[in-house]
Coordinates of C-alpha atoms in Angstrom, one line a residue:
M1 CA -35.3 165.8 97.4
S2 CA -36.3 168.6 95.5
Q3 CA -34.5 171.7 96.1
Q4 CA -37.2 173.2 95.0
A5 CA -37.8 176.9 96.4
S6 CA -41.1 177.3 98.8
T7 CA -44.2 178.4 97.7
P8 CA -44.6 182.1 98.3
A9 CA -46.7 183.0 100.8
P10 CA -50.1 185.3 99.1
E11 CA -48.5 188.7 99.3
P12 CA -51.0 191.1 100.8
V13 CA -53.7 193.3 99.1
R14 CA -54.4 197.3 99.7
H15 CA -57.1 197.6 101.2
A16 CA -58.1 199.6 98.2
A17 CA -58.0 196.9 96.0
T18 CA -61.3 195.3 94.9
T19 CA -63.0 191.9 95.1
R20 CA -62.0 191.4 91.2
D21 CA -58.6 192.3 92.8
H22 CA -58.8 189.3 95.3
V23 CA -59.6 187.0 92.4
R24 CA -57.0 187.8 90.1
R25 CA -54.3 186.9 93.3
L26 CA -55.9 183.6 93.9
H27 CA -56.1 182.0 90.8
E28 CA -52.4 183.3 90.7
V29 CA -51.6 181.7 93.7
R30 CA -53.6 178.6 92.9
R31 CA -51.6 178.1 89.5
R32 CA -48.5 178.2 91.5
A33 CA -49.3 176.0 93.6
T34 CA -50.4 173.8 90.9
V35 CA -47.4 173.9 89.0
G36 CA -45.1 173.4 91.6
D37 CA -40.8 173.9 90.6
E38 CA -40.9 173.0 87.3
L39 CA -37.1 171.3 87.1
A40 CA -38.9 169.2 89.6
T41 CA -41.2 167.8 87.4
E42 CA -38.2 167.2 84.6
R43 CA -36.0 165.2 86.9
Q44 CA -39.6 163.7 88.1
H45 CA -40.1 162.8 84.1
A46 CA -36.9 162.0 83.8
K47 CA -36.8 159.0 85.8
G48 CA -40.2 157.1 83.9
K49 CA -42.7 158.8 86.5
L50 CA -45.6 161.1 86.1
T51 CA -46.4 163.9 88.9
A52 CA -48.9 163.2 91.5
R53 CA -51.6 165.3 88.9
Q54 CA -50.6 164.0 86.2
R55 CA -51.4 160.2 87.9
L56 CA -54.9 162.0 89.1
Q57 CA -55.5 162.8 85.5
H58 CA -55.1 159.7 84.9
L59 CA -57.1 157.7 87.7
L60 CA -60.4 160.2 87.2
D61 CA -62.5 160.8 84.8
E62 CA -61.9 164.0 83.5
G63 CA -63.1 167.3 85.1
S64 CA -64.1 165.8 87.7
F65 CA -61.4 166.3 90.7
T66 CA -62.5 168.4 93.9
E67 CA -59.2 169.1 94.8
F68 CA -58.9 169.1 99.6
D69 CA -56.4 171.7 101.3
L70 CA -54.2 172.3 98.5
F71 CA -52.8 175.3 100.2
R72 CA -51.7 173.8 103.4
R73 CA -48.5 173.7 105.2
P74 CA -46.6 172.4 107.3
A75 CA -47.4 174.9 111.3
P76 CA -44.9 177.2 111.6
G77 CA -41.9 177.4 112.9
S78 CA -41.4 173.7 111.1
P79 CA -37.7 172.5 110.3
V80 CA -38.8 171.9 106.5
P81 CA -39.8 174.3 104.0
E82 CA -43.4 175.6 103.9
Y83 CA -44.7 174.1 100.2
C84 CA -48.8 174.7 99.1
T85 CA -49.8 170.6 99.3
D86 CA -47.3 169.3 101.5
G87 CA -46.1 166.9 99.2
V88 CA -49.6 165.2 99.2
V89 CA -52.7 165.9 96.5
T90 CA -55.9 164.6 98.1
G91 CA -59.4 165.4 96.7
A92 CA -62.5 163.3 95.5
G93 CA -63.3 162.6 91.3
T94 CA -65.2 160.3 89.9
V95 CA -64.4 157.1 87.7
H96 CA -66.8 155.4 85.5
G97 CA -69.4 158.4 86.7
R98 CA -68.9 156.7 90.2
R99 CA -67.6 159.1 92.8
V100 CA -63.6 157.6 94.2
F101 CA -61.8 159.4 96.8
A102 CA -57.6 159.6 96.1
Y103 CA -54.4 160.7 97.1
A104 CA -51.3 161.0 95.2
Q105 CA -47.8 161.8 97.0
D106 CA -45.9 164.4 95.1
F107 CA -42.1 162.9 95.4
R108 CA -40.7 166.7 93.5
I109 CA -41.4 168.4 97.1
L110 CA -39.6 167.1 99.5
G111 CA -39.6 163.6 98.5
G112 CA -42.9 162.7 98.6
S113 CA -42.1 162.6 102.9
L114 CA -44.8 162.3 105.5
G115 CA -44.8 165.4 108.2
E116 CA -47.5 166.4 110.3
A117 CA -49.5 168.0 107.6
H118 CA -49.1 165.7 105.1
A119 CA -50.5 163.0 107.3
A120 CA -53.7 164.9 108.9
K121 CA -54.4 165.8 104.8
I122 CA -54.7 161.6 104.4
H123 CA -56.1 161.1 107.5
K124 CA -59.0 163.6 106.0
V125 CA -59.5 162.2 103.0
M126 CA -59.7 158.8 104.4
D127 CA -62.0 159.6 107.1
L128 CA -64.4 161.3 104.1
A129 CA -64.1 157.7 101.9
I130 CA -65.2 156.1 104.9
A131 CA -68.2 158.6 105.5
A132 CA -69.1 158.5 102.1
G133 CA -69.1 154.7 101.3
A134 CA -66.5 155.3 98.4
P135 CA -63.8 153.6 97.6
L136 CA -60.0 155.1 98.1
V137 CA -57.1 155.2 95.7
A138 CA -53.8 155.7 97.4
L139 CA -50.8 156.7 95.1
L140 CA -47.8 156.0 96.2
D141 CA -44.4 158.0 95.7
S142 CA -42.9 158.7 99.0
G143 CA -38.9 158.9 100.4
G144 CA -40.7 157.9 103.8
A145 CA -41.4 159.4 107.5
R146 CA -40.1 162.7 107.6
I147 CA -36.9 162.8 109.6
Q148 CA -37.2 166.6 110.7
E149 CA -40.5 166.4 111.9
G150 CA -39.5 163.0 114.6
V151 CA -42.0 160.9 116.1
T152 CA -45.2 163.3 115.4
A153 CA -44.2 161.7 111.5
L154 CA -44.9 158.2 112.7
A155 CA -47.9 159.2 114.7
G156 CA -49.5 160.1 111.0
Y157 CA -48.6 156.7 109.8
G158 CA -50.5 154.7 112.8
G159 CA -53.0 156.7 111.5
I160 CA -52.6 156.2 108.5
F161 CA -53.0 152.0 109.0
R162 CA -56.0 152.4 111.8
R163 CA -58.3 153.8 108.9
N164 CA -57.0 151.4 107.0
V165 CA -58.5 148.8 109.3
R166 CA -61.0 150.4 109.9
A167 CA -62.0 151.0 106.5
S168 CA -61.4 147.5 105.6
G169 CA -64.2 145.3 104.3
V170 CA -66.5 148.6 104.2
I171 CA -65.2 150.3 101.2
P172 CA -62.8 149.1 99.0
Q173 CA -59.3 150.0 99.1
I174 CA -56.7 150.7 96.5
S175 CA -53.0 151.1 96.5
V176 CA -50.8 152.2 94.0
V177 CA -46.9 151.9 94.7
L178 CA -45.6 154.2 91.3
G179 CA -42.4 154.9 93.3
P180 CA -40.2 154.2 96.9
C181 CA -42.2 153.0 99.7
A182 CA -40.4 151.6 102.6
G183 CA -40.3 151.4 106.8
G184 CA -44.1 152.2 107.9
A185 CA -44.8 153.4 104.5
A186 CA -45.3 149.5 103.5
Y187 CA -47.9 148.2 105.9
S188 CA -50.5 150.6 104.1
P189 CA -50.4 148.7 100.9
A190 CA -50.4 145.8 102.7
L191 CA -54.0 146.3 104.9
T192 CA -55.7 147.5 101.6
D193 CA -57.4 145.2 99.5
F194 CA -55.0 145.5 96.4
T195 CA -51.8 146.7 95.3
F196 CA -51.1 147.7 92.1
V197 CA -46.9 147.7 91.1
V198 CA -45.6 149.4 88.1
R199 CA -42.0 147.2 87.0
N200 CA -38.5 148.9 86.6
V201 CA -40.5 152.0 89.0
S202 CA -42.2 150.3 92.1
H203 CA -40.2 149.4 95.4
M204 CA -41.3 148.4 98.6
F205 CA -39.2 147.2 101.8
V206 CA -38.9 147.4 105.2
T207 CA -35.9 148.4 105.8
G208 CA -33.6 149.3 102.7
P209 CA -30.2 148.3 100.6
D210 CA -28.3 149.9 103.1
V211 CA -29.3 148.7 106.6
I212 CA -29.5 145.8 105.0
K213 CA -25.7 146.4 104.2
T214 CA -25.0 147.3 107.1
V215 CA -26.4 144.5 109.3
T216 CA -26.9 141.3 107.5
G217 CA -23.8 142.4 105.4
E218 CA -25.6 141.0 102.3
S219 CA -25.3 143.3 98.8
V220 CA -28.7 143.7 96.9
T221 CA -30.3 146.8 94.8
H222 CA -33.4 147.7 95.8
E223 CA -35.1 145.8 92.6
E224 CA -34.0 143.2 93.5
L225 CA -34.8 144.1 97.4
G226 CA -39.0 145.5 96.9
G227 CA -38.9 145.4 92.8
A228 CA -42.3 144.7 91.0
E229 CA -41.4 141.5 90.3
V230 CA -40.0 140.8 93.7
H231 CA -43.6 141.5 95.1
A232 CA -45.4 140.0 91.9
A233 CA -44.4 136.2 92.3
T234 CA -42.5 135.6 95.9
S235 CA -43.8 137.4 98.4
G236 CA -48.0 137.9 97.0
V237 CA -47.7 141.5 98.4
A238 CA -48.7 142.3 95.3
T239 CA -52.2 141.8 93.3
F240 CA -51.3 143.4 90.1
V241 CA -48.1 144.1 87.8
A242 CA -48.2 146.9 85.3
D243 CA -45.2 148.0 82.1
D244 CA -46.2 151.9 83.0
E245 CA -48.0 153.9 85.2
E246 CA -51.1 154.6 82.1
T247 CA -51.3 151.1 82.4
C248 CA -51.3 150.4 85.7
L249 CA -54.0 153.1 85.6
E250 CA -56.3 152.0 83.3
D251 CA -56.3 149.0 85.4
V252 CA -57.2 150.6 88.4
R253 CA -60.3 152.2 86.6
H254 CA -61.2 148.3 85.6
L255 CA -61.1 147.1 88.7
I256 CA -62.7 149.9 89.7
S257 CA -65.8 149.1 87.6
L258 CA -66.1 145.2 88.8
L259 CA -66.3 146.8 92.5
P260 CA -69.1 147.9 94.5
S261 CA -68.7 151.3 96.0
N262 CA -69.1 150.4 99.6
S263 CA -70.1 147.2 101.9
H264 CA -73.2 147.7 101.8
D265 CA -73.6 148.2 97.6
L266 CA -74.3 145.7 95.2
P267 CA -71.4 145.6 92.7
P268 CA -72.9 147.5 89.2
S269 CA -73.9 145.1 87.0
Y270 CA -73.8 145.8 82.9
E271 CA -75.8 145.1 79.6
T272 CA -73.6 142.5 77.7
D273 CA -73.6 141.3 74.4
D274 CA -72.7 138.5 75.2
P275 CA -75.8 136.2 75.7
P276 CA -76.4 134.5 79.3
A277 CA -77.5 131.2 77.1
R278 CA -74.1 130.9 75.1
R279 CA -72.8 126.9 75.2
C280 CA -69.6 126.5 75.4
P281 CA -68.6 123.1 73.5
R282 CA -65.3 123.6 73.4
L283 CA -64.6 123.1 76.9
A284 CA -64.2 119.6 75.7
D285 CA -61.5 119.7 74.1
I286 CA -59.4 121.7 76.8
V287 CA -60.3 119.2 79.5
L288 CA -59.9 116.4 78.6
A289 CA -61.1 112.8 80.1
N290 CA -57.3 111.8 81.4
P291 CA -56.8 113.4 84.7
K292 CA -53.4 113.1 84.2
V293 CA -53.4 115.5 81.2
P294 CA -53.0 118.8 81.8
Y295 CA -54.4 122.4 80.7
D296 CA -55.2 125.7 81.4
V297 CA -58.1 126.5 83.0
R298 CA -57.5 130.2 81.9
E299 CA -59.0 128.9 78.9
V300 CA -62.1 127.3 80.5
I301 CA -62.2 130.3 82.4
A302 CA -62.6 132.5 79.2
E303 CA -64.5 130.5 77.3
I304 CA -67.7 130.8 80.6
V305 CA -67.6 134.5 81.5
D306 CA -68.8 137.2 79.4
D307 CA -66.8 138.0 75.9
A308 CA -63.7 136.1 77.5
E309 CA -62.3 139.0 79.4
F310 CA -61.4 138.8 83.1
M311 CA -59.1 140.0 85.9
E312 CA -56.3 137.9 87.2
V313 CA -55.8 138.4 91.0
H314 CA -52.2 137.5 92.4
E315 CA -51.3 136.2 88.5
H316 CA -47.7 135.1 89.2
W317 CA -47.9 134.1 92.9
A318 CA -48.9 130.6 93.3
E319 CA -50.0 130.3 90.0
N320 CA -50.9 126.7 90.8
I321 CA -54.8 128.1 91.8
V322 CA -56.2 131.1 89.4
C323 CA -57.9 133.9 90.9
A324 CA -60.5 136.4 88.6
L325 CA -63.0 138.9 88.9
A326 CA -65.1 138.5 85.7
R327 CA -68.5 139.3 84.4
M328 CA -70.9 136.8 83.9
G329 CA -74.6 137.7 82.7
G330 CA -73.3 141.6 83.0
R331 CA -73.1 140.6 86.9
T332 CA -69.6 140.6 89.0
V333 CA -68.0 137.2 89.4
G334 CA -64.8 135.6 92.0
I335 CA -63.4 132.6 89.9
L336 CA -61.7 130.9 91.5
A337 CA -60.1 127.3 89.8
N338 CA -57.1 125.0 90.5
Q339 CA -54.3 125.6 87.3
P340 CA -53.5 121.8 86.3
V341 CA -50.3 123.4 84.1
V342 CA -48.8 124.3 87.2
R343 CA -47.9 121.7 90.2
A344 CA -51.2 119.7 89.2
G345 CA -52.8 122.3 90.3
V346 CA -52.8 121.1 93.4
L347 CA -53.4 122.7 96.9
D348 CA -50.3 124.4 99.4
I349 CA -49.3 126.9 101.5
D350 CA -49.5 130.3 99.3
T351 CA -52.2 129.1 97.2
S352 CA -54.4 128.1 100.6
Q353 CA -53.6 131.9 101.7
K354 CA -54.2 134.0 98.2
A355 CA -57.1 131.9 97.8
A356 CA -58.4 132.3 101.3
R357 CA -57.7 136.1 100.7
F358 CA -59.4 136.1 97.6
V359 CA -62.6 134.2 99.2
Q360 CA -62.8 137.1 101.6
M361 CA -62.7 140.0 100.4
C362 CA -65.7 138.7 97.1
D363 CA -67.6 138.1 100.4
A364 CA -67.2 141.5 102.2
F365 CA -67.7 143.4 98.8
S366 CA -71.0 140.8 97.6
I367 CA -69.3 139.4 94.7
P368 CA -70.4 135.6 95.0
L369 CA -67.7 133.5 94.0
V370 CA -68.2 130.6 91.3
T371 CA -65.4 127.6 91.9
L372 CA -64.0 125.0 89.9
V373 CA -62.1 122.8 90.7
D374 CA -60.0 119.7 89.5
V375 CA -57.7 119.1 92.4
P376 CA -55.2 115.9 93.2
G377 CA -55.3 117.6 97.1
F378 CA -53.2 118.8 99.6
L379 CA -49.4 119.6 98.5
P380 CA -47.1 116.8 100.4
G381 CA -43.9 117.0 101.9
V382 CA -42.3 117.7 105.0
D383 CA -41.2 121.3 104.1
Q384 CA -45.3 122.1 103.9
E385 CA -46.6 120.3 107.2
H386 CA -43.5 121.9 108.8
D387 CA -44.3 125.3 107.7
G388 CA -47.6 125.0 108.3
I389 CA -50.1 123.6 106.2
I390 CA -52.7 122.6 108.2
R391 CA -52.3 126.0 109.8
H392 CA -52.9 127.7 106.2
G393 CA -54.9 124.8 105.0
A394 CA -57.5 125.9 107.4
K395 CA -58.1 129.3 106.3
L396 CA -59.5 128.5 102.9
L397 CA -61.7 127.0 104.7
Y398 CA -62.5 129.1 107.5
A399 CA -63.3 131.4 104.6
Y400 CA -65.3 129.8 102.4
C401 CA -67.4 128.7 105.8
N402 CA -67.6 132.3 106.5
A403 CA -68.6 133.6 103.3
T404 CA -72.4 134.5 102.9
V405 CA -72.5 135.6 98.8
P406 CA -73.8 132.6 96.5
R407 CA -71.4 129.8 95.9
I408 CA -71.5 127.7 93.4
Q409 CA -69.1 125.2 93.2
V410 CA -68.9 123.0 89.5
I411 CA -66.1 120.1 89.3
L412 CA -64.0 120.1 86.5
R413 CA -62.3 116.4 87.2
K414 CA -61.0 115.2 89.6
A415 CA -61.4 116.0 92.9
Y416 CA -59.3 114.3 95.9
G417 CA -59.0 114.6 99.7
G418 CA -59.0 117.5 101.9
A419 CA -59.1 119.5 98.7
Y420 CA -61.7 118.3 97.5
I421 CA -63.7 119.6 101.0
A422 CA -61.6 123.2 100.9
M423 CA -62.5 123.9 97.4
D424 CA -66.0 125.0 98.2
S425 CA -67.6 121.3 98.6
R426 CA -71.4 121.7 99.5
S427 CA -70.2 120.2 103.2
I428 CA -69.1 123.7 103.5
G429 CA -71.7 125.4 102.5
A430 CA -71.4 125.6 98.8
D431 CA -75.1 126.4 97.3
L432 CA -75.8 125.2 94.4
S433 CA -72.3 122.0 93.5
F434 CA -72.3 120.7 89.7
A435 CA -70.0 118.3 88.4
W436 CA -68.9 117.4 84.8
P437 CA -69.8 113.6 83.7
I438 CA -65.9 112.8 83.6
N439 CA -65.3 113.9 87.5
E440 CA -63.7 111.7 90.0
I441 CA -64.4 112.5 93.6
A442 CA -63.0 110.3 96.6
V443 CA -60.7 110.6 99.4
M444 CA -58.3 109.7 96.7
G445 CA -56.7 108.5 93.8
A446 CA -58.5 104.7 92.8
E447 CA -54.3 103.1 92.8
A448 CA -53.6 105.0 95.4
A449 CA -56.7 103.6 97.6
V450 CA -56.1 100.6 96.3
G451 CA -52.9 100.3 97.5
V452 CA -53.5 101.2 100.7
I453 CA -57.0 99.3 101.4
Y454 CA -56.0 95.5 99.5
R455 CA -52.4 95.5 100.8
K456 CA -52.4 92.2 101.6
E457 CA -54.2 91.0 99.3
L458 CA -51.8 92.4 97.0
A459 CA -48.8 90.7 98.7
A460 CA -49.9 87.4 98.8
A461 CA -51.1 87.3 95.1
G462 CA -49.6 85.2 92.9
D463 CA -50.1 88.3 89.7
P464 CA -49.7 91.6 91.7
E465 CA -50.1 94.1 89.2
Q466 CA -53.0 92.0 86.9
R467 CA -54.8 91.9 90.4
R468 CA -54.2 95.8 91.0
T469 CA -56.0 96.3 87.8
Q470 CA -58.9 94.0 88.5
L471 CA -59.5 96.5 91.6
I472 CA -58.8 99.8 90.6
T473 CA -61.3 98.6 88.1
E474 CA -63.2 97.5 90.5
Y475 CA -62.7 100.6 93.0
T476 CA -63.7 102.5 90.1
E477 CA -66.6 101.3 89.3
E478 CA -68.3 101.7 92.6
L479 CA -66.8 104.2 94.7
M480 CA -65.8 106.8 91.9
H481 CA -67.7 106.7 89.2
P482 CA -69.3 110.8 87.6
Y483 CA -73.0 109.8 89.6
Y484 CA -71.6 109.2 92.9
A485 CA -71.5 111.9 94.5
S486 CA -75.0 112.7 92.9
E487 CA -76.4 110.1 93.5
R488 CA -75.9 111.0 97.8
G489 CA -76.7 114.9 97.1
L490 CA -73.1 116.1 97.4
V491 CA -74.0 117.0 93.6
D492 CA -77.3 118.8 92.6
D493 CA -76.1 118.0 88.7
V494 CA -73.8 116.3 86.2
I495 CA -74.4 118.3 83.6
D496 CA -72.6 118.4 79.6
P497 CA -69.5 120.9 79.6
A498 CA -70.7 122.9 77.1
D499 CA -73.7 124.3 79.3
T500 CA -71.3 125.1 82.1
R501 CA -71.8 129.1 81.7
V502 CA -75.6 128.4 81.1
M503 CA -75.8 126.8 84.8
I504 CA -73.6 129.1 86.4
I505 CA -75.5 132.5 85.1
R506 CA -78.9 130.6 86.0
A507 CA -78.1 129.9 89.4
L508 CA -76.6 132.9 90.3
E509 CA -80.5 135.0 88.9
L510 CA -81.7 131.9 91.3
L511 CA -79.2 133.1 94.4
S512 CA -79.0 137.1 93.5
D513 CA -81.8 137.8 96.7
K514 CA -79.3 135.1 98.9
R515 CA -79.1 136.8 102.5
P516 CA -77.1 136.1 105.3
D517 CA -78.3 133.7 108.5
L518 CA -75.5 134.7 111.0
M519 CA -74.7 134.3 114.5
P520 CA -74.1 137.3 116.7
R521 CA -70.8 137.6 117.3
K522 CA -68.4 139.9 118.2
H523 CA -66.2 138.7 115.6
G524 CA -64.4 135.1 114.2
N525 CA -61.0 134.5 115.2
P526 CA -59.3 132.3 112.1
P527 CA -56.2 131.3 112.1
T528 CA -53.4 133.5 111.3

């Protein structure tokens, strides 16, 4: 907690003072309030951290910030010193010329702790963001609830959570953790659409190391318990991770450029020098016909999107599926793709959760979905079944079935069993489905299918292996050839891989005026 003296209240001006005297006094008081304590600033910089105002300067377009409540203080008689801003800077500005509301907690003042006045400022800027239909960015750096103010601090968090939920699916909400975020405060990032963290700077946990040591006897550091790597790769709380604050805030700006301002707007589109009619012949060399040969699906994504640029969501968590935001033909798209180099791209509990939330976010903000399929099935195993693969897999089904944005499926290679259905098949509502000529769509692979269907025949055969090979060939030719699904209307066209980008962009154009036809209801009841 900063030991700086409280910001002095403006000195009374004598009655004989002119208006210009009052204006000069205003500028002086404003300067002192915005600069703050120099020693506290040095301590912040010594930790490798920017101040709240420096962070806002990096986030927002130069000269665009309008601050709210600069002179807000705790109520008279408060048990804490009365600093201007009360430890949080709130206001609005622009990012790439588009309006954005933001608040930045100031760790130099009372450790950025949240009290009644601090919370009221955040509530105000959240309400304004919702009313204006503009994104909200929270720059978090706080020791938690202000203990001296008791239950009123806890009530302040409750007001933030209620507004997070009210804004959910209405405006993009982005949390940027740039220091500690502990206790109840940690739930606000979990309620927002995206959470950014910075290595060796960000720490999130509900109960800290000291409490855990007391209750369970476990010794753990802040970094081991709730550091950036933990939440990026293990818990799945962090959506993006950066090496430093400047890079992190630049990534936030790029993300905002991909998103609409609110759920009633379309994502912004941009002119691109990457021709929509560009063919991608290299795809045939990336994805080989042998379904057992892995490849990095990110190479496929880079080939088909504009300028090979995409922003991967939850890159380090549930890596057997890739979720990314990109542009195709200048328009924002959400891409989901099985990742064969990680667990063969199988669906499991974590990938189902990751993909389902991504689908819901894209649908909420009118971002078309492109699904690239190469999936062997759902991960088998006792642990997966006992931990609820049925319940969690249903989340992905629910998200896709509930989505009303344009939905395009491309089957790159194999698509087996229930995982084929869950990866946005035509049967659950994909608008258009394309497949490469090496596709295999079936209940299961030919070898496994033959083992089930012809088990008795193989057991009685004089040469079981020869007969197995023959049956596998027959099964593949009859039920798994590349045109089987297309012949039955479950795939709209079998395409040359080189034409994948062209076909997707054409499909997006065809579906650009798609309008949802929804049954009237209060809300659905998705699996949890």
